[in-house]
Short mmCIF file of N, CA and C in Angstrom, two decimals:
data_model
loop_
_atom_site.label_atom_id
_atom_site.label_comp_id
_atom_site.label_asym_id
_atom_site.label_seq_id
_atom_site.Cartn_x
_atom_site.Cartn_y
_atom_site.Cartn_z
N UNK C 211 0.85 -1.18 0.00
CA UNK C 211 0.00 0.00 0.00
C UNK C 211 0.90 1.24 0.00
N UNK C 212 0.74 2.05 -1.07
CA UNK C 212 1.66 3.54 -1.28
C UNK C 212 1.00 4.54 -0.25
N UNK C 213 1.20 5.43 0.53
CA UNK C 213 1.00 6.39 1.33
C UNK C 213 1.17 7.66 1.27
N UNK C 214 1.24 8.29 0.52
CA UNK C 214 1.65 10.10 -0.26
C UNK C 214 1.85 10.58 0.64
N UNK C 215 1.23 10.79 1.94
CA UNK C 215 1.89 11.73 2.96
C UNK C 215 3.16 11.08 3.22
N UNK C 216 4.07 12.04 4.12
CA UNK C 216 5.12 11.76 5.21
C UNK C 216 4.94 10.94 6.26
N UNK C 217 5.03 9.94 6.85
CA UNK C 217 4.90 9.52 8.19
C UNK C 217 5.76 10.01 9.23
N UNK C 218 4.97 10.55 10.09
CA UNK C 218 5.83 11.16 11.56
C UNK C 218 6.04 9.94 11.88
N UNK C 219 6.66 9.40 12.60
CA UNK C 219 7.77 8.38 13.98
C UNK C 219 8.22 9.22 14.73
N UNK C 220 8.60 7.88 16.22
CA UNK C 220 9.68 8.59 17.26
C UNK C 220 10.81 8.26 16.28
N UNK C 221 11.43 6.60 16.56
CA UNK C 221 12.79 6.24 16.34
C UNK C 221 12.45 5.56 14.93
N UNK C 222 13.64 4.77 14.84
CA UNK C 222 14.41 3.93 13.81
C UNK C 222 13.41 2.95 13.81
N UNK C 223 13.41 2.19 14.65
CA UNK C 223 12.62 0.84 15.33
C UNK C 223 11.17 1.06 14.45
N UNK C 224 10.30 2.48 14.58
CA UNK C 224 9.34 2.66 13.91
C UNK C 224 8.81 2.83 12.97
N UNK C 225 10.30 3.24 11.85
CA UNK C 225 10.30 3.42 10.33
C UNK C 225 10.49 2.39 10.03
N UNK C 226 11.36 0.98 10.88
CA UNK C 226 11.50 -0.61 10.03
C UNK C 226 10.13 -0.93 9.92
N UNK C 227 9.15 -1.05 11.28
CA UNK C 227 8.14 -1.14 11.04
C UNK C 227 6.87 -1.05 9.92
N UNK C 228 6.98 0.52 10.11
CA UNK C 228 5.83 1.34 8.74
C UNK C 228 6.52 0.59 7.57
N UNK C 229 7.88 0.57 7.45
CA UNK C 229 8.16 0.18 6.27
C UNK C 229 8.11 -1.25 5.61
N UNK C 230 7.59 -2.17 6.85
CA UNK C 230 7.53 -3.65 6.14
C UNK C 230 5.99 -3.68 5.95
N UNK C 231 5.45 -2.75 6.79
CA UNK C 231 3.80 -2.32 6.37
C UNK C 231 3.48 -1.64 4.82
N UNK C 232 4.33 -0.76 4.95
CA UNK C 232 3.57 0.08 3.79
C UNK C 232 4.79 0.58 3.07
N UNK C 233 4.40 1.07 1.93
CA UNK C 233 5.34 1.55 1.03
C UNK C 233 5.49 3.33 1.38
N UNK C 234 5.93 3.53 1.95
CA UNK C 234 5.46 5.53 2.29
C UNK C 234 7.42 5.90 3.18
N UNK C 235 6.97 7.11 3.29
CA UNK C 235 8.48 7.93 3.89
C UNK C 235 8.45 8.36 5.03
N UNK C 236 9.27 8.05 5.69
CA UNK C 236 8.93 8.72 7.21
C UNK C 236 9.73 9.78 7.62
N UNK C 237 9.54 10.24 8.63
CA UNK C 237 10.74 11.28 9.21
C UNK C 237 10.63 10.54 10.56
N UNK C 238 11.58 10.84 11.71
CA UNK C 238 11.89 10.30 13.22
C UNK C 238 11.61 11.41 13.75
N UNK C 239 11.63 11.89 14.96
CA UNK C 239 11.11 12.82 15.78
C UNK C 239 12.29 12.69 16.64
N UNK C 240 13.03 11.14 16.95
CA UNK C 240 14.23 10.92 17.80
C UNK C 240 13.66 10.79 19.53
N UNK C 241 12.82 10.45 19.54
CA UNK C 241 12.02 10.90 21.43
C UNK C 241 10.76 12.52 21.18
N UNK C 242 10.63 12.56 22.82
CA UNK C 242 9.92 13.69 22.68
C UNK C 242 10.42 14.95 22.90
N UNK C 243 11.84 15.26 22.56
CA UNK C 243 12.40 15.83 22.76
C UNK C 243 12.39 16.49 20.88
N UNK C 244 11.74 17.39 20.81
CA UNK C 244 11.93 17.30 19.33
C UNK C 244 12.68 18.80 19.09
N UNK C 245 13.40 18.41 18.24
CA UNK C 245 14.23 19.57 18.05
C UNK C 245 13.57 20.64 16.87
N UNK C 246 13.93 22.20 17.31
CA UNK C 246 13.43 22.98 16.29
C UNK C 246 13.64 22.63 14.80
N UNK C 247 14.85 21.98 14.34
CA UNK C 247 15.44 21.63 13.12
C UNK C 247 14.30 20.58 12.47
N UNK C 248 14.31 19.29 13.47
CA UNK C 248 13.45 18.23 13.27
C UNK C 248 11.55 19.18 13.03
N UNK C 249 11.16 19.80 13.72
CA UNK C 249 10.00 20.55 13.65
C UNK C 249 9.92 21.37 12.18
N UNK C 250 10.78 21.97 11.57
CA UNK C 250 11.06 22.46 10.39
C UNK C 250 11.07 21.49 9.23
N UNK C 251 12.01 20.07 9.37
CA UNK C 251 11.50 19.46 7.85
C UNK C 251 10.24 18.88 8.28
N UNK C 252 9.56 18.33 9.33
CA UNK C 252 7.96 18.25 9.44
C UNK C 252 7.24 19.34 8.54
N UNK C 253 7.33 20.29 9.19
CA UNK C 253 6.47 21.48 8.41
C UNK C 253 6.51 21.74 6.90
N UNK C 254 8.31 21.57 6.28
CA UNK C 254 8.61 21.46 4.91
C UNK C 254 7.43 19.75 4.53
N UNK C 255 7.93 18.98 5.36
CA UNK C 255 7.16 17.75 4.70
C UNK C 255 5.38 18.05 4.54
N UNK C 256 4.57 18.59 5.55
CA UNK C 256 3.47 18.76 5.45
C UNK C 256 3.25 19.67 4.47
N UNK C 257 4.06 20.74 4.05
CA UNK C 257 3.73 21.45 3.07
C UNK C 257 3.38 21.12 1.56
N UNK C 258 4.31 20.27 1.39
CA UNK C 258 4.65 19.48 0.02
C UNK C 258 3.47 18.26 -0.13
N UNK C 259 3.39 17.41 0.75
CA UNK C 259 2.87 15.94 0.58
C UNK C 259 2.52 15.89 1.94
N UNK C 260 2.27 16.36 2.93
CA UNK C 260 1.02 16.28 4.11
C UNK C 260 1.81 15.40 4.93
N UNK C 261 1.20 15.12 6.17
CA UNK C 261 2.01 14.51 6.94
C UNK C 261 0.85 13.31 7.85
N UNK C 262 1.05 12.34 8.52
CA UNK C 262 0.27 11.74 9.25
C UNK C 262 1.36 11.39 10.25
N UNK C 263 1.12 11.54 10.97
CA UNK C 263 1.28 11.85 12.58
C UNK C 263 1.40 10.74 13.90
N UNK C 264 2.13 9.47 13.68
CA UNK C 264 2.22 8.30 14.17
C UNK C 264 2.93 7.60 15.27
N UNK C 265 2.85 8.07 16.13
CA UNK C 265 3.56 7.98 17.57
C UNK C 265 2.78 7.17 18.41
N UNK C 266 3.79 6.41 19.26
CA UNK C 266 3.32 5.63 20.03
C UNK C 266 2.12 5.78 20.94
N UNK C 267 1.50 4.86 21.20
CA UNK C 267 0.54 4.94 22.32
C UNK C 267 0.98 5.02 23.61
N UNK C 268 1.65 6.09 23.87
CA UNK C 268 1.88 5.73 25.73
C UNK C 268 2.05 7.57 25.72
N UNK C 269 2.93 8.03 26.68
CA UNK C 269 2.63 9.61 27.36
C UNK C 269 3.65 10.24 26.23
N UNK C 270 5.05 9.82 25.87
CA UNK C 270 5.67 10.55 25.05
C UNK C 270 5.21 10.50 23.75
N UNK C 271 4.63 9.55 23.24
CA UNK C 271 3.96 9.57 21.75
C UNK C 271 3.07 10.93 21.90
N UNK C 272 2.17 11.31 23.08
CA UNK C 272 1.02 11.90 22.75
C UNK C 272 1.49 13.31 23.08
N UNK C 273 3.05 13.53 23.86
CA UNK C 273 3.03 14.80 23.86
C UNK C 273 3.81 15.11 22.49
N UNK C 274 4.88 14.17 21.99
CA UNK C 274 4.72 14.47 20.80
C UNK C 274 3.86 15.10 19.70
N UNK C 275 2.90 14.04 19.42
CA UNK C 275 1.92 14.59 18.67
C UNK C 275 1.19 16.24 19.04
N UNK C 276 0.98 16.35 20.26
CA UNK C 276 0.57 17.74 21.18
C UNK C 276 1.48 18.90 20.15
N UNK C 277 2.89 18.13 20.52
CA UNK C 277 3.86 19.58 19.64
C UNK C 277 3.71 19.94 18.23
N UNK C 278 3.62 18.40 17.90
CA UNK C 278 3.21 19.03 16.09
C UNK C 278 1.76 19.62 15.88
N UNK C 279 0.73 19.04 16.53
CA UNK C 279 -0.32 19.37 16.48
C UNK C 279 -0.18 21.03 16.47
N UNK C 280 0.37 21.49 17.60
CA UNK C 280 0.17 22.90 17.78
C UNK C 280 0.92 23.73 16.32
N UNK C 281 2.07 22.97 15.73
CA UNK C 281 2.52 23.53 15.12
C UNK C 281 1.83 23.83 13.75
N UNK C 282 0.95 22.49 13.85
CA UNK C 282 0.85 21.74 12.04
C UNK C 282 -0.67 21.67 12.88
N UNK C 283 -1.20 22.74 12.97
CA UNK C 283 -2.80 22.16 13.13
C UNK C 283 -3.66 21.57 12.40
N UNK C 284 -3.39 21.50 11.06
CA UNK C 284 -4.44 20.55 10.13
C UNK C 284 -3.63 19.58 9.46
N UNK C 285 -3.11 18.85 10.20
CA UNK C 285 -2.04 17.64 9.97
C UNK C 285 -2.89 16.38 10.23
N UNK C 286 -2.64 15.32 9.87
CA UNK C 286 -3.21 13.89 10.02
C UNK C 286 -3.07 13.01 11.25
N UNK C 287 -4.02 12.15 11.82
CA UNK C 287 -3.25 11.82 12.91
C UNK C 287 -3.40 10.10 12.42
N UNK C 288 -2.82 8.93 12.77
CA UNK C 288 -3.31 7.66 13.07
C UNK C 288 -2.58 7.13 13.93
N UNK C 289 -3.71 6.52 14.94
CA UNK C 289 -3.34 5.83 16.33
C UNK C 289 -3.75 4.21 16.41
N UNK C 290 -2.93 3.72 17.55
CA UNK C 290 -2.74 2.25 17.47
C UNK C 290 -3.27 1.81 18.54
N UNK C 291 -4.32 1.49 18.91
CA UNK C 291 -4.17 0.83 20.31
C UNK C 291 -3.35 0.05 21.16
N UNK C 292 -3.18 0.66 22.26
CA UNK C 292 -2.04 0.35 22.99
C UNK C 292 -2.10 -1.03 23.00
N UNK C 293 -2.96 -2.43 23.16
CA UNK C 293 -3.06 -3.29 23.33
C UNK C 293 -2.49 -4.18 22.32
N UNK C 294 -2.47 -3.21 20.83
CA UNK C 294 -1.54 -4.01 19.51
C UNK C 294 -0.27 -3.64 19.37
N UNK C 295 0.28 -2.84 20.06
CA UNK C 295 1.95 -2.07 20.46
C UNK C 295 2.42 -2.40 21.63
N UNK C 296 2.26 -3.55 21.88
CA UNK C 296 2.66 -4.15 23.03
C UNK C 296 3.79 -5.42 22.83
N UNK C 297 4.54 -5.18 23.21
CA UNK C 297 6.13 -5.95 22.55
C UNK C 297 5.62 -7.30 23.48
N UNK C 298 6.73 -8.78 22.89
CA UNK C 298 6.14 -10.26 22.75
C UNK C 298 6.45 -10.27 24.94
N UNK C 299 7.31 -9.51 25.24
CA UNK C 299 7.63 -9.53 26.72
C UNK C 299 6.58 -8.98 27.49
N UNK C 300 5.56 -8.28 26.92
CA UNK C 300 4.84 -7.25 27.63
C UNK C 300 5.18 -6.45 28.33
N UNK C 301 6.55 -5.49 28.34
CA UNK C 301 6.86 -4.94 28.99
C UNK C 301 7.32 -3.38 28.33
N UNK C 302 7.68 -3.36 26.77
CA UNK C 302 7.39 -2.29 26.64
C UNK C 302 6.25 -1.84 25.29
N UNK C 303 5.73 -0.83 25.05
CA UNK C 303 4.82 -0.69 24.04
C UNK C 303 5.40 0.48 23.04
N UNK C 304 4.69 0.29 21.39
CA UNK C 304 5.47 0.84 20.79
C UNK C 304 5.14 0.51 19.45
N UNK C 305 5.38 1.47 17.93
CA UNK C 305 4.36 1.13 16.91
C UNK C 305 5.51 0.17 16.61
N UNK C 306 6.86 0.05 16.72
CA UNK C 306 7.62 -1.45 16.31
C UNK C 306 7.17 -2.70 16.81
N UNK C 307 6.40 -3.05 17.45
CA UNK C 307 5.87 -4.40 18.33
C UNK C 307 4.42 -4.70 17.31
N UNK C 308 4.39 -3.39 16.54
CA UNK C 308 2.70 -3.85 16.25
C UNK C 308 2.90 -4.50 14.84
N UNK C 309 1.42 -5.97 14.59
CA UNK C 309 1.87 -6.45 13.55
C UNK C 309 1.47 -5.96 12.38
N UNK C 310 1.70 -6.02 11.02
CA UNK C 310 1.77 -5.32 9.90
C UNK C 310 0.45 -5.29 9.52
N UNK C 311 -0.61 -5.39 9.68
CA UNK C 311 -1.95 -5.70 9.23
C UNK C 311 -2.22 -4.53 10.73
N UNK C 312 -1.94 -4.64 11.64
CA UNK C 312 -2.38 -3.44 12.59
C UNK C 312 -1.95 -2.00 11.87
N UNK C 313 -0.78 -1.98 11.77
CA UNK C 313 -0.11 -0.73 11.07
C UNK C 313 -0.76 -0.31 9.97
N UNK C 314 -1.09 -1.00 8.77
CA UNK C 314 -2.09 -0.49 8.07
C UNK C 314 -3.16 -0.59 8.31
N UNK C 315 -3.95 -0.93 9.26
CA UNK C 315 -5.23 -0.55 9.64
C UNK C 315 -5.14 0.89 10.09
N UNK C 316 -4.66 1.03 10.94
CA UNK C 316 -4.33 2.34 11.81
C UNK C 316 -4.05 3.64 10.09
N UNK C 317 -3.08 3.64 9.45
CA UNK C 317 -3.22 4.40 8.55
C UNK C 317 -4.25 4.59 7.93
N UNK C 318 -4.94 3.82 7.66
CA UNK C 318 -5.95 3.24 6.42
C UNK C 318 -7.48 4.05 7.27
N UNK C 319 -7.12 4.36 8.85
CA UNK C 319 -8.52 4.84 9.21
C UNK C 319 -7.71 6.20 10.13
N UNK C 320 -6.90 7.17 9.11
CA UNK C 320 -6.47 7.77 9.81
C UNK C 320 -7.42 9.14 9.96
N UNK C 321 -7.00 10.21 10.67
CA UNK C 321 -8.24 11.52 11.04
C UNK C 321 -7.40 12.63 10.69
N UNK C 322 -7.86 13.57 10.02
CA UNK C 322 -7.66 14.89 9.54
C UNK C 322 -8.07 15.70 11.09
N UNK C 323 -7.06 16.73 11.22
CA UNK C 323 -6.86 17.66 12.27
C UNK C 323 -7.91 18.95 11.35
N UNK C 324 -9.22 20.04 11.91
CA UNK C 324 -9.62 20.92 11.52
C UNK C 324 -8.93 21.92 12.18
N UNK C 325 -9.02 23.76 11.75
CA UNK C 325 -8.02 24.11 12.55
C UNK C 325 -9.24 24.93 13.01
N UNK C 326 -10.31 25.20 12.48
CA UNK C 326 -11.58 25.44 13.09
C UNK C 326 -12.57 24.69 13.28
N UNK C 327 -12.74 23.67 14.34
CA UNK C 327 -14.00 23.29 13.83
C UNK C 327 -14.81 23.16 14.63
N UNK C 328 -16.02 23.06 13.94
CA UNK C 328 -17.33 23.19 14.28
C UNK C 328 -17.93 22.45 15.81
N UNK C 329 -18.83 22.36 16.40
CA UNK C 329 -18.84 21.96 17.70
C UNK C 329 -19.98 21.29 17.44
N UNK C 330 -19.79 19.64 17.01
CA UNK C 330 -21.05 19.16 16.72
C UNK C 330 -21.46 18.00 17.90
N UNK C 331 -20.11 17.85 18.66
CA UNK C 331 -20.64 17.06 20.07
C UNK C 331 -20.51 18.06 21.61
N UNK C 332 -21.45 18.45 22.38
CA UNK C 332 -21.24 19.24 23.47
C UNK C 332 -20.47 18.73 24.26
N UNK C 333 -20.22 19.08 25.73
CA UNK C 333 -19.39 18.57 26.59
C UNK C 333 -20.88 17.97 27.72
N UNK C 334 -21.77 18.84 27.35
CA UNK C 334 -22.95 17.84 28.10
C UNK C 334 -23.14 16.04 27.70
N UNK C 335 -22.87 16.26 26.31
CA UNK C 335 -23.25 15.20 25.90
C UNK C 335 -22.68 13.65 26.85
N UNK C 336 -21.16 14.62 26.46
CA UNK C 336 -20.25 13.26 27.28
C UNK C 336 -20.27 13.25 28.78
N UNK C 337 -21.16 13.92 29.49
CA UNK C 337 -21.64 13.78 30.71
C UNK C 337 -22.86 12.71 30.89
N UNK C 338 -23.83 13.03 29.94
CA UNK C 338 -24.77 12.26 29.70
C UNK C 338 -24.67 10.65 29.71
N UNK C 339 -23.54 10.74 28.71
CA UNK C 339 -23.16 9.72 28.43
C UNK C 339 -21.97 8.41 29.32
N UNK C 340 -21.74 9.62 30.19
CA UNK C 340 -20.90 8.60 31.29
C UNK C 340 -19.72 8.59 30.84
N UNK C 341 -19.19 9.79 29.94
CA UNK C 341 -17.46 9.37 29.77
C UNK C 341 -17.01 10.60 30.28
N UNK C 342 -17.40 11.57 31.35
CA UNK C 342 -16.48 12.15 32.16
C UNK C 342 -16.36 11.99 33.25
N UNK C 343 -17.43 11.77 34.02
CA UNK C 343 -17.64 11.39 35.52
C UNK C 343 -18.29 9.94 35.77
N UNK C 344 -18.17 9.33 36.83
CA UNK C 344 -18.32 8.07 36.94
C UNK C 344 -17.87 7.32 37.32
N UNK C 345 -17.98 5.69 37.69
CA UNK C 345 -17.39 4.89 38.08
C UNK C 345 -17.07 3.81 36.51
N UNK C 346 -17.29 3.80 35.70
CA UNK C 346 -16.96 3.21 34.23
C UNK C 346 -16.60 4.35 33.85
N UNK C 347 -16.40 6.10 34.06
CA UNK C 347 -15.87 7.12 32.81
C UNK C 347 -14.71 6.23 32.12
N UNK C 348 -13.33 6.16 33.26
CA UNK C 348 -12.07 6.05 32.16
C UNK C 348 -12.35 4.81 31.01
N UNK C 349 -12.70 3.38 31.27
CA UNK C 349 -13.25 2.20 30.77
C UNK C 349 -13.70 3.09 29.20
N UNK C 350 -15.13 3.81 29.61
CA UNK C 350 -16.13 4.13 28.28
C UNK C 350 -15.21 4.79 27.49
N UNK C 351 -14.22 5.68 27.96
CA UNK C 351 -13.10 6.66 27.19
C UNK C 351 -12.32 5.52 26.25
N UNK C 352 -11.92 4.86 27.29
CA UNK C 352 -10.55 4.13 26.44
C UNK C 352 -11.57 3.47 25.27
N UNK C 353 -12.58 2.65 25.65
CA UNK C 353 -13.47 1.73 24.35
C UNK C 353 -13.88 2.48 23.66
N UNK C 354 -14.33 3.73 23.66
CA UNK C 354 -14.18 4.99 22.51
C UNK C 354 -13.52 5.13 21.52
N UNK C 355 -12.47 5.52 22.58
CA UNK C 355 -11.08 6.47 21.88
C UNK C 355 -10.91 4.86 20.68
N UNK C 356 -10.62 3.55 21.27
CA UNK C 356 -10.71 2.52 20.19
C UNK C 356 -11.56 2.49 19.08
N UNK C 357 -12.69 2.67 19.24
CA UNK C 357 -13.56 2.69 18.34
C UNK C 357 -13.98 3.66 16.99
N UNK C 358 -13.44 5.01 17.69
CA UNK C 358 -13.17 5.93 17.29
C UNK C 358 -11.73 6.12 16.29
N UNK C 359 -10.57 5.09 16.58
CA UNK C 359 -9.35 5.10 16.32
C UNK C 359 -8.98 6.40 16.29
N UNK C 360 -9.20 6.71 17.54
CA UNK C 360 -8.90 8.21 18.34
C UNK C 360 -7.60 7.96 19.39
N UNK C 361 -7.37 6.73 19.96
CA UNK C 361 -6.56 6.29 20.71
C UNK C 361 -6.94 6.82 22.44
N UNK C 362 -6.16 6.32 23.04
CA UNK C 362 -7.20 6.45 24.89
C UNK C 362 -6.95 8.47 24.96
N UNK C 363 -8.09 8.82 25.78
CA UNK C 363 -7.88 10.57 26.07
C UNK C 363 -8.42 10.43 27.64
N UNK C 364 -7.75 11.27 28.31
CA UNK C 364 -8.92 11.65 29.38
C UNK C 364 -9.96 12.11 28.86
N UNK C 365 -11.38 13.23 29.58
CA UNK C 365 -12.46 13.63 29.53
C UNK C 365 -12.11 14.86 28.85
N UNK C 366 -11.38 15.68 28.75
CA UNK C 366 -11.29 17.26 28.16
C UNK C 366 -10.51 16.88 26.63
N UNK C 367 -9.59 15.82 26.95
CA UNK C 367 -8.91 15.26 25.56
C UNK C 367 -10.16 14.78 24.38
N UNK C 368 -10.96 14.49 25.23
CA UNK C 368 -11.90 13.23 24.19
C UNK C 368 -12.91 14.70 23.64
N UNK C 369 -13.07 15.37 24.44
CA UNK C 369 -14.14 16.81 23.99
C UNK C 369 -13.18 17.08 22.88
N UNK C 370 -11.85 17.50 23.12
CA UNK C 370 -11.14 18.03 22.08
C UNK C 370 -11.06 17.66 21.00
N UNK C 371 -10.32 16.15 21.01
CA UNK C 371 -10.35 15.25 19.82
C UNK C 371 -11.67 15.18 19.01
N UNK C 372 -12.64 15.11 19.62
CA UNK C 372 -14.12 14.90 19.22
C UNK C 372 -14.08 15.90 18.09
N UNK C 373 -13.82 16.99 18.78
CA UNK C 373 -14.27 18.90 17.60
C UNK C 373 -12.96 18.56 16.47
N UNK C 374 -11.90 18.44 17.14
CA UNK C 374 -10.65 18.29 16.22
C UNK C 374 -11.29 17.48 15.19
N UNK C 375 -11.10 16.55 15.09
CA UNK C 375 -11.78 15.33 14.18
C UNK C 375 -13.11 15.25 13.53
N UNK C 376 -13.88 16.38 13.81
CA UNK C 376 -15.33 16.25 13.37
C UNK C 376 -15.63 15.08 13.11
N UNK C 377 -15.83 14.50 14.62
CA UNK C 377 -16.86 13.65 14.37
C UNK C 377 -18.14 13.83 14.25
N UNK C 378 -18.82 13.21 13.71
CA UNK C 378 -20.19 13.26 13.65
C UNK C 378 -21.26 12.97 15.15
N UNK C 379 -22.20 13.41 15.50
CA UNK C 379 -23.03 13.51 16.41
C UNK C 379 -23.58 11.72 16.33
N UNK C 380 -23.84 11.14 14.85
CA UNK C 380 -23.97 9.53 14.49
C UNK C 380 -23.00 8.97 15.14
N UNK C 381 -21.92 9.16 14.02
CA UNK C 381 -21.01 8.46 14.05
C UNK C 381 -20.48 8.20 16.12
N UNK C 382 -20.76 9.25 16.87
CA UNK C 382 -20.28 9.45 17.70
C UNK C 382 -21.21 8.09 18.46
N UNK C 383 -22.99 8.67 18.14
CA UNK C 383 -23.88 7.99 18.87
C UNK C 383 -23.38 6.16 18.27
N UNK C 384 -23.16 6.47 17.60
CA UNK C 384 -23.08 4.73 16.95
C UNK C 384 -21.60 3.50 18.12
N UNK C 385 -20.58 4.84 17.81
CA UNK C 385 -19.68 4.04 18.73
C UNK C 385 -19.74 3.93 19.96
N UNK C 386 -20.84 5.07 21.07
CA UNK C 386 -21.05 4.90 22.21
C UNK C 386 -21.93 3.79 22.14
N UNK C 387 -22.83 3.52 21.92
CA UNK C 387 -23.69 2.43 21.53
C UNK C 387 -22.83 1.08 21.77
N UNK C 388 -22.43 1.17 21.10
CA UNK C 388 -21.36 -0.37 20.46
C UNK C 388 -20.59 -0.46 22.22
N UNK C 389 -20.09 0.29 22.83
CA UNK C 389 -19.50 0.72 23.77
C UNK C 389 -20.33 -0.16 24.89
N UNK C 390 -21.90 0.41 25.05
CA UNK C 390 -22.94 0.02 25.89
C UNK C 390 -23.23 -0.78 25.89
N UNK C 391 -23.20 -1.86 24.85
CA UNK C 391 -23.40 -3.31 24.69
C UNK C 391 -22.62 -3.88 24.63
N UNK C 392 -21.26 -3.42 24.57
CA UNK C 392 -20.15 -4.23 25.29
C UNK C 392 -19.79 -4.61 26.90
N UNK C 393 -20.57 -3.33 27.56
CA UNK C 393 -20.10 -3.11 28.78
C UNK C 393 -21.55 -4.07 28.92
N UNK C 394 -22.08 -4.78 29.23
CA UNK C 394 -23.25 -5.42 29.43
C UNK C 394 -23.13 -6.95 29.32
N UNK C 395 -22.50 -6.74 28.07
CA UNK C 395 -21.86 -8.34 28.20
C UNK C 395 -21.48 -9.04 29.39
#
């Protein structure tokens, strides 16, 4: 599968990866330590051929993404669930551990960043709904954020991501749904 955008990564480990997945170009980020230099051919790369935005599932992937985001606000994102980036030891997680049919899934359902957008889910809603407060909130978040291939958020993350991503008010009701009849099982 060819990929026209750029792929963001942290390391090395994550471009062998993408690359036995997919046919596409990456850049490294090197950690979350990203350097102004490294932030500059991002921006050259998004300019030219767009970028998608692919960092691990754990705290440095997401402040990563946080930095480009701010930089590159209508940049691409695709996320992995932590549960398929989970190396054969279980001890560390990471898009190199994930298998090649995960990796292009995750691209293949990736989300466009708006740099305005519209407010089509409230913050009542997700009260309503039991994913800010509660004794199941974090649970309903994380089976969301999956469903969503939004990846896990707290309660103000998931409002955000929600507007970021225009999701749909459906689309939204459909995956809480799916959510509710899981938790019932």
């Amino acid at each position: 599968m060819k990929v026209k955008e750029v792929i963001i990564v942290e390391g090395k480990n994550d471009t062998l990866a993408v690359k036995r997945a997919l046919d596409a170009d990456t850049l490294e980020t090197n950690g979350s330590e990203i350097s102004e230099e490294t932030l500059i051919r991002i921006e050259l790369a998004w300019k030219r051929r767009g970028v998608i935005v692919f960092t691990d599932p754990d705290y440095p992937g997401t402040r990563i993404r946080q930095i480009i985001s701010e930089r590159l606000p209508s940049c691409k994102h695709a996320f992995l669930n932590k549960k398929r980036a989970i190396s054969s030891n279980g001890k560390k997680v990471g898009i190199e551990h994930a298998s090649i049919q995960d990796i292009q899934e995750a691209i293949l359902s990736v989300r466009e960043e708006f740099e305005t957008p519209e407010v089509l889910i409230e913050w009542e809603d997700l009260i309503a709904a039991g994913l800010v407060v509660g004794n199941r909130a974090k649970e309903r978040r994380k089976a969301l954020g999956e469903r969503l291939q939004m990846g896990y958020m707290n309660g103000k993350q998931l409002f955000k991501r929600l507007q970021m991503f225009q999701i749909s008010k459906e689309e939204f009701r459909q995956a809480l749904e799916e959510v509710l009849q899981e938790e019932e099982k």
